Amino acid sequence: MELTAESIVFLIMSAITLGGGLLVVSARNLFHAGLYLMVSLLGVAGLFVLLSAPFLAGVQVVVYIGAIAILIILAIMLTPSVTQLPAIFNRQWAFNLALAAFFFVLLVSVVSPIMGELGVDAWNADFTQKNPADVPADSIVNLGKDLVDPDKYMLPFEVASVLLMAALIGAVLLVSPDKAKADEGGED
Amino acid sequence: MFGPGESSVVIECAGQSTCTVIHSILTSLILFSVLIVGFAYTTVLERRFLAFLQARVGPNRTGPYGLLQPVADGVKLIFKEDITPARAEKIVFWAAPVIKTVPALIVLAVVPFGPKIAVPWFDGKWYRLSQGLIDVNVGVLWLLGITSIGIYGVVLAGWSSNNKYAMLGGLRSSAQMVSYELSMGLAMVVPVMLAGSMSVGDIIDAQNDAPILGWFVFQNPMAAAIMAIALLAEVNRAPFDMPEAEQELTAGYHSEYSGMKFAMFYLAEYIGMIAVSTVGAAMYFGGYHFAYVDQAPLLGPVVFGLKVVALLVVMIWVRGTLPRIRYDRLMAFGWKVMLPFALVAVAWSAVAVVLDEEVGGPAKLIMAVIAWGLFLAGASFWLGRVGRKSEPASAARVEVVSLSGGSGRMLGVPSALARAVSGRGGSAESEQPRSGGKRPG
């Protein structure tokens, strides 16, 4: 078994990602769980770098670590009473484990038949493309063009924007002062 | 200037691994030392310039003009006792200053500080290398991502200190930074669109079309202003220094830190100032481009440094001028004013870029002129309204203090205003025993 530098980095990043994920669900302190989530997401960003996708790595850091994880931590800080859980709070671990195993099998069964096409013939092969010159230098430009190309990903892109718009309107509706006033009036 | 002769061999450094490694190590060392020395002298600059603005003297006893003050500060901080609160989260408490400092130090890795230069090496060949660490093609994303990691240092410090003030400071800063990061990201999209690239080097070079008027601040002043405000908020500088508002939160998130751990937060704050000034100069003020830099590439870092110092002075000037914004207004300003205006600025530049591609000719110039007109008109309208609203109240308050011997002796105050003031200030006057005259009862 031959370990290249890339596969060592891949193993380290995978360990960070999976170990962080495991600690997220097993940590008793919610704040620590939030921090482990951030570590796990950082590992995913490292995997993106390894896959010659620096743009996705950057987006991963900006969106997931810089915005989503920090908002989760903010919410945890605002609710200190649930930060320390004395006992297991949720008894669904067996069901969740089965679900996770199912998705793992699903992913493996989807990816393994096309591993030859992707140029990966052994688990310790180079984890980037065989020939780095194959990676287009302006992959960001291609990504942007594909996102708004009607033949490619325009529909998911637009659907996602509609979804975000709905979430935005829902958030505004939830905290709108009219509703708060109506609630107050109802109680009076 | 010197340069490779006709016969000498010039090699691109980027293609050679040995050269890349040596270049990276040396550039990192230079960058770190410049940043650390810059931190030391930014503190002196801030104290001296603030003192000048407030008609004080400032530190001037240690060395000529107080130039050895940072040495004295450093020695003092090293010998301070390093206290860890009893019920603090020890590991997080130790990690927080590191998480705050490291992003501030590495954020400038993607910024080139000058055009490429050719350098002779011991093997007799010349190597062409960039005057920066590395110019990746997702540089702008790197800037945004690394700054957002810096927030964790503040949040973790606030949470792990086991202190209410620190906790509130951490909460405030995380909410504030997340809010202003949106506007900052949008303001950074404008140079990306105008340059057509996310690499900081390409953005700087795209501003070299015209000597000074090619800078992106002349393309979209609104986006530049939003960028400046968001960067101030991002490094928690006045008037956005809510996380460390002394009157409400003692020292905010670093209340419990002392000694060198406190010094690391201090270092991160000032290096953050330098870093955001550099980013602002690179995005909107032409980076290293100025007269003669194209002919003499080694002048690039000097020009860049001068621009950064100018922006630092502006930041300190703002701190000396504006009072702190109340927290709810700060959040409302970030979400209800900055974000919509940032969206408008992005849309404006998008239209300008498309017009430039489709119509060509002076379309971009016309859009820039209209943008400046709108920006100046809007700013003068807003400033004029603010001035009118606040004038009577503040004038009245000043006069109550100086009222001692009747309204006749007041200097340069219109009599109608003076009468109004003495009428309003009557009760305040009566409470003071030395005011004399008509005391009720």
XYZ file of N, CA, C and O in Angstrom, chain B residues 308-391:
336
model
N -1.942 52.692 3.098
C -2.444 52.041 4.316
C -2.354 52.992 5.505
O -3.290 53.106 6.305
N -1.229 53.705 5.614
C -1.090 54.645 6.735
C -2.157 55.734 6.641
O -2.754 56.123 7.649
N -2.426 56.204 5.416
C -3.457 57.228 5.262
C -4.804 56.701 5.737
O -5.542 57.386 6.470
N -5.136 55.447 5.371
C -6.413 54.890 5.815
C -6.436 54.683 7.324
O -7.476 54.877 7.972
N -5.270 54.306 7.902
C -5.207 54.136 9.357
C -5.483 55.465 10.063
O -6.220 55.523 11.052
N -4.888 56.531 9.517
C -5.120 57.849 10.115
C -6.596 58.201 10.051
O -7.170 58.728 11.013
N -7.251 57.847 8.921
C -8.683 58.134 8.818
C -9.456 57.353 9.878
O -10.368 57.880 10.519
N -9.056 56.086 10.095
C -9.763 55.280 11.102
C -9.628 55.902 12.490
O -10.585 55.948 13.271
N -8.405 56.378 12.801
C -8.202 56.979 14.122
C -8.961 58.296 14.217
O -9.563 58.622 15.249
N -8.983 59.018 13.116
C -9.704 60.281 13.061
C -11.206 60.044 13.335
O -11.839 60.768 14.100
N -11.738 58.986 12.703
C -13.147 58.652 12.937
C -13.370 58.353 14.412
O -14.358 58.794 15.012
N -12.415 57.624 15.017
C -12.578 57.298 16.438
C -12.567 58.569 17.280
O -13.293 58.678 18.266
N -11.718 59.530 16.895
C -11.667 60.755 17.656
C -12.856 61.657 17.423
O -13.068 62.608 18.175
N -13.646 61.386 16.382
C -14.714 62.307 16.008
C -16.098 61.818 16.425
O -16.876 62.567 17.009
N -16.399 60.548 16.125
C -17.774 60.083 16.262
C -17.996 59.381 17.592
O -17.140 58.629 18.047
N -19.147 59.618 18.221
C -19.483 58.856 19.424
C -19.954 57.452 19.063
O -20.287 57.177 17.917
N -19.977 56.586 20.061
C -20.385 55.202 19.835
C -21.879 55.143 19.511
O -22.669 55.885 20.079
N -22.242 54.257 18.597
C -23.646 54.115 18.211
C -24.332 53.172 19.183
O -23.738 52.176 19.603
N -25.587 53.484 19.537
C -26.335 52.597 20.429
C -26.542 51.260 19.738
O -26.649 51.195 18.514
N -26.630 50.177 20.532
C -26.552 48.856 19.932
C -27.715 48.568 18.980
O -27.518 48.061 17.876
N -28.947 48.908 19.378
C -30.078 48.590 18.503
C -29.993 49.394 17.210
O -30.324 48.905 16.137
N -29.493 50.646 17.328
C -29.352 51.449 16.114
C -28.267 50.887 15.206
O -28.366 50.965 13.986
N -27.224 50.334 15.846
C -26.145 49.739 15.065
C -26.653 48.576 14.239
O -26.375 48.470 13.035
N -27.463 47.709 14.876
C -28.001 46.575 14.126
C -28.984 47.053 13.072
O -28.982 46.572 11.933
N -29.837 48.024 13.429
C -30.800 48.537 12.454
C -30.067 49.167 11.277
O -30.448 48.982 10.120
N -28.984 49.896 11.568
C -28.209 50.520 10.501
C -27.621 49.460 9.574
O -27.665 49.580 8.350
N -27.091 48.401 10.189
C -26.476 47.350 9.379
C -27.473 46.663 8.465
O -27.175 46.407 7.299
N -28.663 46.362 8.999
C -29.609 45.569 8.209
C -30.506 46.432 7.347
O -30.872 46.040 6.249
N -30.921 47.609 7.858
C -31.940 48.368 7.133
C -31.355 49.444 6.245
O -32.039 49.947 5.363
N -30.119 49.864 6.494
C -29.532 50.918 5.664
C -28.407 50.355 4.801
O -28.441 50.451 3.579
N -27.416 49.729 5.467
C -26.228 49.286 4.729
C -26.573 48.220 3.694
O -26.124 48.293 2.550
N -27.365 47.210 4.106
C -27.603 46.083 3.205
C -28.366 46.506 1.950
O -27.941 46.194 0.834
N -29.496 47.261 2.066
C -30.166 47.696 0.831
C -29.273 48.557 -0.054
O -29.243 48.362 -1.272
N -28.525 49.482 0.561
C -27.653 50.327 -0.251
C -26.565 49.501 -0.923
O -26.172 49.776 -2.067
N -26.066 48.487 -0.211
C -25.035 47.636 -0.815
C -25.611 46.894 -2.015
O -24.953 46.776 -3.059
N -26.864 46.411 -1.879
C -27.491 45.723 -3.011
C -27.641 46.670 -4.196
O -27.377 46.307 -5.348
N -28.045 47.933 -3.907
C -28.194 48.909 -4.980
C -26.852 49.158 -5.649
O -26.750 49.215 -6.885
N -25.787 49.265 -4.825
C -24.462 49.533 -5.393
C -24.017 48.384 -6.286
O -23.465 48.604 -7.375
N -24.281 47.137 -5.848
C -23.898 45.988 -6.668
C -24.664 46.005 -7.981
O -24.086 45.816 -9.064
N -25.985 46.273 -7.895
C -26.797 46.301 -9.117
C -26.296 47.391 -10.052
O -26.206 47.200 -11.268
N -25.934 48.549 -9.481
C -25.447 49.662 -10.300
C -24.196 49.259 -11.073
O -24.089 49.491 -12.289
N -23.246 48.631 -10.384
C -22.010 48.242 -11.061
C -22.269 47.138 -12.079
O -21.619 47.104 -13.130
N -23.235 46.245 -11.759
C -23.565 45.196 -12.729
C -24.082 45.827 -14.016
O -23.657 45.458 -15.119
N -24.978 46.812 -13.881
C -25.501 47.497 -15.055
C -24.372 48.187 -15.804
O -24.290 48.140 -17.040
N -23.449 48.816 -15.051
C -22.341 49.526 -15.694
C -21.471 48.561 -16.486
O -21.083 48.852 -17.622
N -21.189 47.385 -15.896
C -20.336 46.418 -16.592
C -21.017 45.920 -17.859
O -20.406 45.846 -18.932
N -22.330 45.610 -17.753
C -23.048 45.098 -18.926
C -23.119 46.170 -20.014
O -22.907 45.897 -21.202
N -23.412 47.420 -19.623
C -23.464 48.507 -20.601
C -22.122 48.663 -21.289
O -22.057 48.888 -22.499
N -21.049 48.539 -20.502
C -19.719 48.689 -21.066
C -19.460 47.610 -22.097
O -18.853 47.862 -23.144
N -19.962 46.385 -21.827
C -19.746 45.299 -22.769
C -20.615 45.452 -24.011
O -20.179 45.202 -25.123
N -21.880 45.863 -23.814
C -22.824 45.890 -24.927
C -22.674 47.150 -25.767
O -22.648 47.107 -26.975
N -22.616 48.311 -25.092
C -22.575 49.582 -25.805
C -21.140 50.011 -26.049
O -20.792 50.496 -27.123
N -20.298 49.831 -25.036
C -18.912 50.261 -25.158
C -18.798 51.768 -25.039
O -19.731 52.454 -24.598
N -17.640 52.274 -25.456
C -17.432 53.720 -25.421
C -17.456 54.256 -24.007
O -16.937 53.620 -23.083
N -18.062 55.407 -23.800
C -17.973 56.052 -22.484
C -19.067 55.609 -21.509
O -19.345 56.328 -20.552
N -19.708 54.452 -21.730
C -20.830 54.058 -20.874
C -20.397 53.973 -19.405
O -21.075 54.500 -18.514
N -19.230 53.357 -19.179
C -18.764 53.193 -17.808
C -18.504 54.554 -17.164
O -18.854 54.797 -16.003
N -17.905 55.450 -17.952
C -17.592 56.788 -17.439
C -18.868 57.522 -17.048
O -18.961 58.117 -15.972
N -19.892 57.421 -17.936
C -21.141 58.135 -17.654
C -21.781 57.575 -16.388
O -22.241 58.326 -15.510
N -21.783 56.239 -16.272
C -22.365 55.626 -15.069
C -21.612 56.084 -13.815
O -22.209 56.366 -12.772
N -20.270 56.187 -13.931
C -19.488 56.600 -12.768
C -19.823 58.041 -12.388
O -19.990 58.368 -11.200
N -19.959 58.915 -13.399
C -20.266 60.321 -13.108
C -21.637 60.429 -12.448
O -21.814 61.134 -11.438
N -22.620 59.675 -12.994
C -23.962 59.717 -12.389
C -23.904 59.197 -10.951
O -24.521 59.764 -10.033
N -23.131 58.105 -10.746
C -23.042 57.544 -9.399
C -22.469 58.569 -8.431
O -22.967 58.727 -7.302
N -21.425 59.288 -8.870
C -20.835 60.293 -7.982
C -21.823 61.400 -7.689
O -21.932 61.870 -6.547
N -22.561 61.833 -8.738
C -23.551 62.882 -8.524
C -24.590 62.462 -7.499
O -24.874 63.185 -6.526
N -25.138 61.245 -7.694
C -26.154 60.749 -6.758
C -25.572 60.626 -5.353
O -26.207 60.998 -4.360
N -24.333 60.119 -5.283
C -23.722 59.887 -3.977
C -23.532 61.211 -3.233
O -23.912 61.345 -2.064
N -22.983 62.192 -3.918
C -22.732 63.476 -3.253
C -24.048 64.146 -2.868
O -24.184 64.693 -1.765
N -25.053 64.083 -3.779
C -26.341 64.701 -3.470
C -26.969 64.024 -2.254
O -27.424 64.692 -1.310
N -26.960 62.683 -2.261
C -27.550 61.959 -1.136
C -26.832 62.257 0.163
O -27.450 62.502 1.202
N -25.487 62.270 0.100
C -24.724 62.507 1.319
C -24.975 63.908 1.862
O -25.195 64.096 3.064
N -25.014 64.907 0.975
C -25.210 66.277 1.470
C -26.627 66.454 2.003
O -26.841 67.116 3.013
N -27.607 65.802 1.348
C -28.983 65.874 1.860
C -29.076 65.272 3.250
O -29.612 65.859 4.184
N -28.449 64.075 3.407
C -28.533 63.363 4.687
C -27.808 64.148 5.777
O -28.334 64.364 6.868
N -26.594 64.613 5.448
C -25.824 65.342 6.451
C -26.528 66.639 6.832
O -26.576 67.017 8.002
N -27.116 67.322 5.825
C -27.832 68.556 6.121
C -29.003 68.318 7.048
O -29.229 69.063 8.004
N -29.740 67.212 6.815
C -30.889 66.908 7.665
C -30.440 66.602 9.084
O -31.015 67.076 10.053
N -29.352 65.828 9.195
C -28.866 65.479 10.524
C -28.455 66.729 11.289
O -28.805 66.925 12.443
N -27.742 67.635 10.593
C -27.285 68.851 11.256
C -28.443 69.687 11.764
O -28.448 70.138 12.903
N -29.489 69.877 10.918
C -30.619 70.710 11.330
C -31.324 70.140 12.540
O -31.734 70.848 13.424
N -31.462 68.828 12.568
C -32.235 68.225 13.643
C -31.521 68.367 14.987
O -32.153 68.584 16.010
N -30.203 68.245 14.981
C -29.521 68.147 16.275
C -29.043 69.495 16.799
O -28.621 69.589 17.930
N -29.126 70.551 15.962
C -28.474 71.788 16.364
C -29.045 72.415 17.636
O -28.275 72.674 18.568
